């Protein structure tokens, strides 16, 4: 019996999570597994009403679950940084979800802005470090507010943190068993402390994985290759900030935020799965947002729970449905949010 903690969050989060839960219910029947869900209201809406963000006792509670299913956190009336730090990053950090896994996969019939690229060309996974780097929140101001002000934002890279991420990348690449190539995406030519550590660690660990080809590319070049030759990639491992940036680009070439999902993984603890598109305030409550990204996040969740058959079914449902939509963008699908959820359920059945 799986226990799934559900955090619908803000904006369109609750609308897409509702469709995800509909699909979960259907697939549990078909693939024959049992689960319970519990809803948690960690959101900007609750923060505005109560001043509460995520508390330590909430984290302790969440540790009792098999996985977390998250909609979106972000509210137009809350100053940038508060919810990100106080809810999303707090979840990732305190549950030590040190990997952010983001598949970039173009499904058949889905429009990509890349001319002449097909599903065969766009199929790779970004392994983003998810607990350190520029996201550590360390830094300082001096002479704040004066014309001599300096702001320092520190990127923290520990050998342990870097090594566990790179190791995950190699293992993942081996298990994925496709082109068996792991690309390190960094900036060794400028960031000569952090990326020296990354490169050294990468080269060392690579010796243990003779079956995996290795490669290195600067992050700016990775952006260029995503557009020019995405078929070049299999698995990419990178730090938190670069991973954040390149996966938005990745989402666009796989068809947009309507379909892009990710997993915040703690291989020995509680992992959390989310659509990566955010709370989309402008589409909230209109029944027009695309739930396929949230449904793909559910697929990743099931895969992580080792419900392989269920995960496969959900993916097939998504592939089938994506082909039917006029567009994957909010408001242009030719179907409502709820109808898209229904299409996935029908396809699975
Ligand atoms: C993401 C988001 C978050 C990040 C924000 C909301 C803090 O952009 O999940 O990619 O930067 O990690
Ligand atoms: Mn991002």
Short mmCIF file of C-alpha atoms and ligand atoms in Angstrom, two decimals:
data_model
loop_
_atom_site.label_atom_id
_atom_site.label_comp_id
_atom_site.label_asym_id
_atom_site.label_seq_id
_atom_site.Cartn_x
_atom_site.Cartn_y
_atom_site.Cartn_z
CA UNK A 1 0.00 0.00 0.00
CA UNK A 2 1.65 3.21 -1.17
CA UNK A 3 1.14 6.42 0.76
CA UNK A 4 1.26 9.41 -1.54
CA UNK A 5 1.48 12.94 -0.18
CA UNK A 6 -0.24 15.35 -2.56
CA UNK A 7 0.67 19.04 -2.59
CA UNK A 8 -1.52 20.73 -5.23
CA UNK A 9 -0.05 24.16 -4.41
CA UNK A 10 -0.99 27.33 -6.25
CA UNK A 11 -2.40 28.57 -9.52
CA UNK A 12 -3.07 25.80 -11.98
CA UNK A 13 -1.37 23.26 -9.67
CA UNK A 14 -4.65 21.95 -8.22
CA UNK A 15 -6.24 21.65 -11.69
CA UNK A 16 -3.46 19.54 -13.14
CA UNK A 17 -3.04 17.45 -9.98
CA UNK A 18 -6.75 16.62 -10.08
CA UNK A 19 -6.24 15.08 -13.53
CA UNK A 20 -3.13 13.26 -12.34
CA UNK A 21 -5.10 11.73 -9.48
CA UNK A 22 -7.83 10.70 -11.89
CA UNK A 23 -5.23 8.86 -13.95
CA UNK A 24 -3.70 7.35 -10.80
CA UNK A 25 -7.07 5.96 -9.78
CA UNK A 26 -7.63 4.40 -13.19
CA UNK A 27 -4.16 2.94 -13.54
CA UNK A 28 -4.23 1.47 -10.03
CA UNK A 29 -7.29 -0.50 -11.06
CA UNK A 30 -5.76 -1.71 -14.32
CA UNK A 31 -2.28 -2.49 -12.96
CA UNK A 32 -3.67 -3.72 -9.68
CA UNK A 33 -1.94 -1.86 -6.87
CA UNK A 34 -3.24 -0.04 -3.84
CA UNK A 35 -2.51 3.42 -2.57
CA UNK A 36 -3.71 6.14 -0.24
CA UNK A 37 -3.36 9.86 -0.75
CA UNK A 38 -3.25 12.69 1.71
CA UNK A 39 -3.60 16.33 0.70
CA UNK A 40 -1.24 18.96 2.11
CA UNK A 41 -1.87 22.65 1.61
CA UNK A 42 1.61 24.13 1.31
CA UNK A 43 1.01 27.09 -0.94
CA UNK A 44 1.19 30.81 -1.47
CA UNK A 45 -2.52 30.99 -0.76
CA UNK A 46 -2.04 29.50 2.70
CA UNK A 47 0.99 31.71 3.33
CA UNK A 48 -1.05 34.83 2.60
CA UNK A 49 -3.77 33.69 5.01
CA UNK A 50 -1.65 32.31 7.85
CA UNK A 51 1.94 33.48 7.32
CA UNK A 52 2.96 29.84 7.38
CA UNK A 53 5.49 28.20 5.10
CA UNK A 54 6.81 24.69 5.44
CA UNK A 55 7.69 23.84 9.05
CA UNK A 56 10.05 21.23 10.44
CA UNK A 57 7.12 19.16 11.71
CA UNK A 58 5.69 19.14 8.18
CA UNK A 59 8.95 17.70 6.88
CA UNK A 60 8.85 15.00 9.56
CA UNK A 61 5.30 14.12 8.49
CA UNK A 62 6.25 13.96 4.81
CA UNK A 63 9.07 11.54 5.61
CA UNK A 64 6.39 8.91 6.32
CA UNK A 65 5.22 8.84 2.69
CA UNK A 66 6.27 6.69 -0.26
CA UNK A 67 6.42 9.71 -2.57
CA UNK A 68 5.22 13.30 -2.96
CA UNK A 69 3.15 14.55 -5.88
CA UNK A 70 3.47 18.32 -6.29
CA UNK A 71 1.46 20.68 -8.52
CA UNK A 72 3.12 24.10 -8.42
CA UNK A 73 4.27 26.65 -5.90
CA UNK A 74 4.18 30.35 -6.79
CA UNK A 75 1.74 33.18 -6.15
CA UNK A 76 1.56 36.58 -7.87
CA UNK A 77 0.90 38.36 -4.54
CA UNK A 78 3.95 36.92 -2.78
CA UNK A 79 7.34 38.54 -3.29
CA UNK A 80 9.71 36.38 -5.41
CA UNK A 81 11.94 34.14 -3.32
CA UNK A 82 9.70 33.57 -0.30
CA UNK A 83 7.74 30.56 -1.53
CA UNK A 84 10.65 29.25 -3.57
CA UNK A 85 12.92 29.27 -0.50
CA UNK A 86 10.23 28.52 2.06
CA UNK A 87 8.40 25.72 0.29
CA UNK A 88 9.93 24.27 -2.89
CA UNK A 89 13.63 24.52 -2.04
CA UNK A 90 12.91 23.66 1.58
CA UNK A 91 11.24 20.44 0.43
CA UNK A 92 14.12 19.58 -1.90
CA UNK A 93 16.83 20.39 0.66
CA UNK A 94 15.33 19.02 3.85
CA UNK A 95 14.30 15.76 2.18
CA UNK A 96 17.79 15.64 0.62
CA UNK A 97 16.36 15.18 -2.87
CA UNK A 98 19.78 15.64 -4.35
CA UNK A 99 18.91 14.77 -7.94
CA UNK A 100 16.53 16.62 -10.21
CA UNK A 101 15.80 14.24 -13.04
CA UNK A 102 14.36 15.86 -16.17
CA UNK A 103 13.66 13.75 -19.24
CA UNK A 104 13.52 15.57 -22.56
CA UNK A 105 11.59 13.34 -24.91
CA UNK A 106 9.69 14.34 -28.01
CA UNK A 107 6.60 12.18 -28.45
CA UNK A 108 5.27 11.26 -31.90
CA UNK A 109 2.95 13.84 -33.39
CA UNK A 110 4.09 16.58 -30.99
CA UNK A 111 5.27 19.84 -32.51
CA UNK A 112 8.84 20.83 -31.78
CA UNK A 113 10.17 24.23 -32.83
CA UNK A 114 13.20 22.42 -34.26
CA UNK A 115 12.84 21.93 -37.97
CA UNK A 116 13.55 18.41 -39.25
CA UNK A 117 13.93 16.87 -35.78
CA UNK A 118 11.92 13.78 -34.92
CA UNK A 119 11.28 11.72 -31.77
CA UNK A 120 14.40 9.75 -32.62
CA UNK A 121 16.50 12.88 -32.33
CA UNK A 122 15.08 14.27 -29.10
CA UNK A 123 15.36 11.72 -26.33
CA UNK A 124 17.73 12.51 -23.49
CA UNK A 125 17.71 13.02 -19.74
CA UNK A 126 19.22 15.80 -17.67
CA UNK A 127 20.53 14.81 -14.24
CA UNK A 128 20.59 18.11 -12.39
CA UNK A 129 22.33 18.41 -9.01
CA UNK A 130 19.54 19.56 -6.68
CA UNK A 131 21.03 20.36 -3.27
CA UNK A 132 24.01 22.70 -3.69
CA UNK A 133 25.65 25.15 -6.07
CA UNK A 134 24.21 28.63 -6.38
CA UNK A 135 21.00 27.38 -4.77
CA UNK A 136 22.67 27.09 -1.36
CA UNK A 137 21.46 30.59 -0.51
CA UNK A 138 24.89 31.66 0.74
CA UNK A 139 26.34 35.08 0.10
CA UNK A 140 26.46 38.62 1.38
CA UNK A 141 26.01 42.30 0.65
CA UNK A 142 28.54 44.90 1.54
CA UNK A 143 27.82 48.62 1.43
CA UNK A 144 24.21 47.75 0.69
CA UNK A 145 22.24 50.54 -0.91
CA UNK A 146 25.31 52.67 -1.65
CA UNK A 147 27.04 53.23 -4.96
CA UNK A 148 29.86 51.00 -3.71
CA UNK A 149 27.57 48.05 -3.11
CA UNK A 150 28.84 44.53 -3.76
CA UNK A 151 26.58 41.47 -3.73
CA UNK A 152 28.22 38.07 -3.48
CA UNK A 153 26.30 34.89 -4.31
CA UNK A 154 28.27 31.78 -3.50
CA UNK A 155 28.22 28.49 -5.34
CA UNK A 156 28.84 25.68 -2.88
CA UNK A 157 30.17 22.46 -4.38
CA UNK A 158 31.20 19.69 -2.01
CA UNK A 159 33.10 16.62 -3.11
CA UNK A 160 30.38 14.46 -1.55
CA UNK A 161 27.58 16.38 -3.24
CA UNK A 162 29.28 16.40 -6.62
CA UNK A 163 30.29 12.76 -6.40
CA UNK A 164 26.85 11.43 -5.50
CA UNK A 165 25.32 13.36 -8.38
CA UNK A 166 27.88 12.19 -10.93
CA UNK A 167 27.61 8.62 -9.67
CA UNK A 168 23.83 8.80 -10.08
CA UNK A 169 24.39 10.04 -13.64
CA UNK A 170 26.59 7.06 -14.51
CA UNK A 171 24.24 4.54 -12.90
CA UNK A 172 21.22 6.10 -14.58
CA UNK A 173 22.96 6.08 -17.95
CA UNK A 174 23.85 2.41 -17.54
CA UNK A 175 20.32 1.42 -16.56
CA UNK A 176 18.77 3.48 -19.32
CA UNK A 177 20.88 1.44 -21.67
CA UNK A 178 20.45 3.57 -24.80
CA UNK A 179 23.46 5.31 -26.29
CA UNK A 180 25.41 4.83 -23.05
CA UNK A 181 26.92 8.27 -23.16
CA UNK A 182 27.21 10.65 -20.23
CA UNK A 183 27.95 14.30 -20.96
CA UNK A 184 29.26 16.59 -18.24
CA UNK A 185 27.83 20.08 -18.79
CA UNK A 186 29.89 22.76 -17.05
CA UNK A 187 32.05 25.84 -17.47
CA UNK A 188 35.61 24.71 -16.79
CA UNK A 189 37.05 27.60 -18.80
CA UNK A 190 35.76 30.30 -16.45
CA UNK A 191 34.48 28.80 -13.18
CA UNK A 192 37.86 27.32 -12.37
CA UNK A 193 37.17 26.23 -8.78
CA UNK A 194 33.75 24.61 -8.96
CA UNK A 195 34.25 23.02 -12.36
CA UNK A 196 37.73 21.84 -11.57
CA UNK A 197 36.19 19.78 -8.76
CA UNK A 198 33.38 18.55 -11.04
CA UNK A 199 35.74 17.60 -13.85
CA UNK A 200 38.20 15.80 -11.56
CA UNK A 201 35.41 13.88 -9.85
CA UNK A 202 33.80 13.02 -13.19
CA UNK A 203 37.09 11.68 -14.61
CA UNK A 204 37.72 9.61 -11.51
CA UNK A 205 34.27 8.01 -11.36
CA UNK A 206 34.31 7.40 -15.12
CA UNK A 207 37.06 4.82 -14.56
CA UNK A 208 34.50 2.64 -12.76
CA UNK A 209 32.15 2.74 -15.76
CA UNK A 210 34.09 1.40 -18.70
CA UNK A 211 30.82 0.66 -20.53
CA UNK A 212 29.78 4.34 -20.56
CA UNK A 213 31.23 6.80 -23.06
CA UNK A 214 31.99 10.18 -21.54
CA UNK A 215 31.96 13.66 -22.93
CA UNK A 216 32.28 17.23 -21.77
CA UNK A 217 30.59 20.36 -23.08
CA UNK A 218 30.48 23.92 -21.77
CA UNK A 219 26.98 25.00 -20.79
CA UNK A 220 26.73 27.66 -23.49
CA UNK A 221 27.67 25.08 -26.11
CA UNK A 222 25.11 22.65 -24.65
CA UNK A 223 22.42 25.27 -25.36
CA UNK A 224 23.64 25.49 -28.92
CA UNK A 225 23.71 21.69 -29.37
CA UNK A 226 20.19 21.29 -27.90
CA UNK A 227 18.98 23.26 -30.91
CA UNK A 228 21.41 22.11 -33.56
CA UNK A 229 21.99 18.43 -32.76
CA UNK A 230 19.90 17.18 -29.85
CA UNK A 231 20.45 13.61 -31.07
CA UNK A 232 23.96 13.97 -29.75
CA UNK A 233 22.79 13.55 -26.14
CA UNK A 234 21.85 10.57 -24.01
CA UNK A 235 22.33 11.57 -20.35
CA UNK A 236 23.69 14.93 -19.22
CA UNK A 237 24.93 15.62 -15.71
CA UNK A 238 25.27 19.19 -14.48
CA UNK A 239 25.03 21.50 -11.49
CA UNK A 240 21.91 23.07 -10.02
CA UNK A 241 21.94 26.43 -11.84
CA UNK A 242 22.98 25.16 -15.25
CA UNK A 243 20.48 22.32 -14.90
CA UNK A 244 17.71 24.79 -14.16
CA UNK A 245 18.48 26.80 -17.27
CA UNK A 246 19.09 24.04 -19.79
CA UNK A 247 15.97 22.13 -18.77
CA UNK A 248 13.72 25.06 -19.66
CA UNK A 249 15.34 24.99 -23.09
CA UNK A 250 14.92 21.21 -23.10
CA UNK A 251 11.22 21.57 -22.25
CA UNK A 252 10.72 23.81 -25.27
CA UNK A 253 12.23 21.37 -27.75
CA UNK A 254 10.10 18.51 -26.39
CA UNK A 255 6.91 20.46 -26.99
CA UNK A 256 6.75 22.99 -24.17
CA UNK A 257 5.77 23.31 -20.54
CA UNK A 258 2.53 21.46 -21.25
CA UNK A 259 4.44 18.18 -21.28
CA UNK A 260 7.66 18.65 -19.29
CA UNK A 261 7.96 16.82 -15.98
CA UNK A 262 10.66 16.19 -13.43
CA UNK A 263 11.52 14.20 -10.34
CA UNK A 264 13.32 15.44 -7.25
CA UNK A 265 14.99 12.24 -6.19
CA UNK A 266 16.41 11.00 -2.94
CA UNK A 267 17.30 7.40 -3.82
CA UNK A 268 17.26 6.46 -0.11
CA UNK A 269 14.36 8.61 1.02
CA UNK A 270 11.22 10.37 -0.11
CA UNK A 271 11.17 11.69 -3.68
CA UNK A 272 8.88 14.32 -5.19
CA UNK A 273 7.49 14.57 -8.69
CA UNK A 274 6.21 17.72 -10.40
CA UNK A 275 5.34 19.28 -13.72
CA UNK A 276 8.09 21.85 -14.28
CA UNK A 277 5.95 24.64 -15.69
CA UNK A 278 4.99 26.53 -12.53
CA UNK A 279 1.67 27.91 -11.31
CA UNK A 280 0.66 29.80 -14.50
CA UNK A 281 -1.56 32.41 -12.73
CA UNK A 282 -2.90 33.72 -16.00
CA UNK A 283 -4.58 30.40 -16.82
CA UNK A 284 -5.78 29.60 -13.30
CA UNK A 285 -9.35 28.37 -12.89
CA UNK A 286 -10.09 28.41 -16.64
CA UNK A 287 -9.88 24.66 -17.26
CA UNK A 288 -7.45 25.30 -20.13
CA UNK A 289 -4.07 24.29 -18.72
CA UNK A 290 -2.46 21.15 -20.11
CA UNK A 291 -2.34 18.40 -17.46
CA UNK A 292 -0.03 16.12 -19.49
CA UNK A 293 3.08 17.42 -17.70
CA UNK A 294 1.53 16.56 -14.33
CA UNK A 295 0.43 13.19 -15.69
CA UNK A 296 3.99 12.57 -16.93
CA UNK A 297 5.22 13.47 -13.44
CA UNK A 298 2.85 10.79 -12.14
CA UNK A 299 4.41 8.36 -14.61
CA UNK A 300 7.84 9.13 -13.16
CA UNK A 301 6.45 8.67 -9.64
CA UNK A 302 5.08 5.22 -10.53
CA UNK A 303 8.32 4.27 -12.21
CA UNK A 304 10.17 5.29 -9.07
CA UNK A 305 7.86 3.14 -6.94
CA UNK A 306 8.81 0.32 -9.28
CA UNK A 307 5.26 0.05 -10.66
CA UNK A 308 6.76 -0.42 -14.11
CA UNK A 309 3.63 -1.68 -15.81
CA UNK A 310 1.57 1.22 -14.48
CA UNK A 311 4.25 3.71 -15.50
CA UNK A 312 4.32 2.28 -19.01
CA UNK A 313 0.54 2.46 -19.28
CA UNK A 314 0.48 6.09 -18.18
CA UNK A 315 3.18 6.95 -20.70
CA UNK A 316 1.23 5.22 -23.46
CA UNK A 317 -1.85 7.17 -22.40
CA UNK A 318 0.11 10.41 -22.59
CA UNK A 319 1.59 9.56 -25.99
CA UNK A 320 -1.80 8.64 -27.39
CA UNK A 321 -3.43 11.79 -26.01
CA UNK A 322 -0.64 14.16 -27.07
CA UNK A 323 -1.27 13.11 -30.66
CA UNK A 324 -4.92 14.09 -30.39
CA UNK A 325 -4.37 17.62 -29.08
CA UNK A 326 -4.26 20.51 -31.53
CA UNK A 327 -1.44 22.03 -29.51
CA UNK A 328 0.15 21.28 -26.15
CA UNK A 329 -0.14 24.93 -25.10
CA UNK A 330 -2.67 26.15 -22.56
CA UNK A 331 -5.88 27.31 -24.19
CA UNK A 332 -5.02 25.88 -27.60
CA UNK A 333 -5.43 22.17 -26.98
CA UNK A 334 -8.89 21.86 -28.51
CA UNK A 335 -9.90 20.18 -25.23
CA UNK A 336 -10.33 21.31 -21.65
CA UNK A 337 -7.99 20.29 -18.84
CA UNK A 338 -10.51 17.72 -17.62
CA UNK A 339 -11.12 16.32 -21.09
CA UNK A 340 -7.39 15.75 -21.55
CA UNK A 341 -7.34 13.79 -18.28
CA UNK A 342 -10.30 11.74 -19.55
CA UNK A 343 -8.52 11.05 -22.85
CA UNK A 344 -5.53 9.62 -20.99
CA UNK A 345 -7.80 7.38 -18.91
CA UNK A 346 -9.67 6.17 -22.01
CA UNK A 347 -6.44 5.48 -23.84
CA UNK A 348 -5.14 3.40 -20.95
CA UNK A 349 -8.35 1.44 -20.71
C1 LIG B 1 12.45 24.70 -11.30
C2 LIG B 1 12.06 26.08 -10.88
C3 LIG B 1 12.65 26.34 -9.51
C4 LIG B 1 14.16 26.22 -9.62
C5 LIG B 1 12.26 27.70 -8.90
C6 LIG B 1 10.77 27.89 -8.84
C7 LIG B 1 12.88 27.91 -7.53
O1 LIG B 1 12.48 27.02 -11.80
O2 LIG B 1 12.00 23.74 -10.66
O3 LIG B 1 13.21 24.56 -12.27
O4 LIG B 1 14.83 27.20 -9.96
O5 LIG B 1 14.65 25.14 -9.35
MN1 LIG B 2 13.46 26.18 -13.53
#
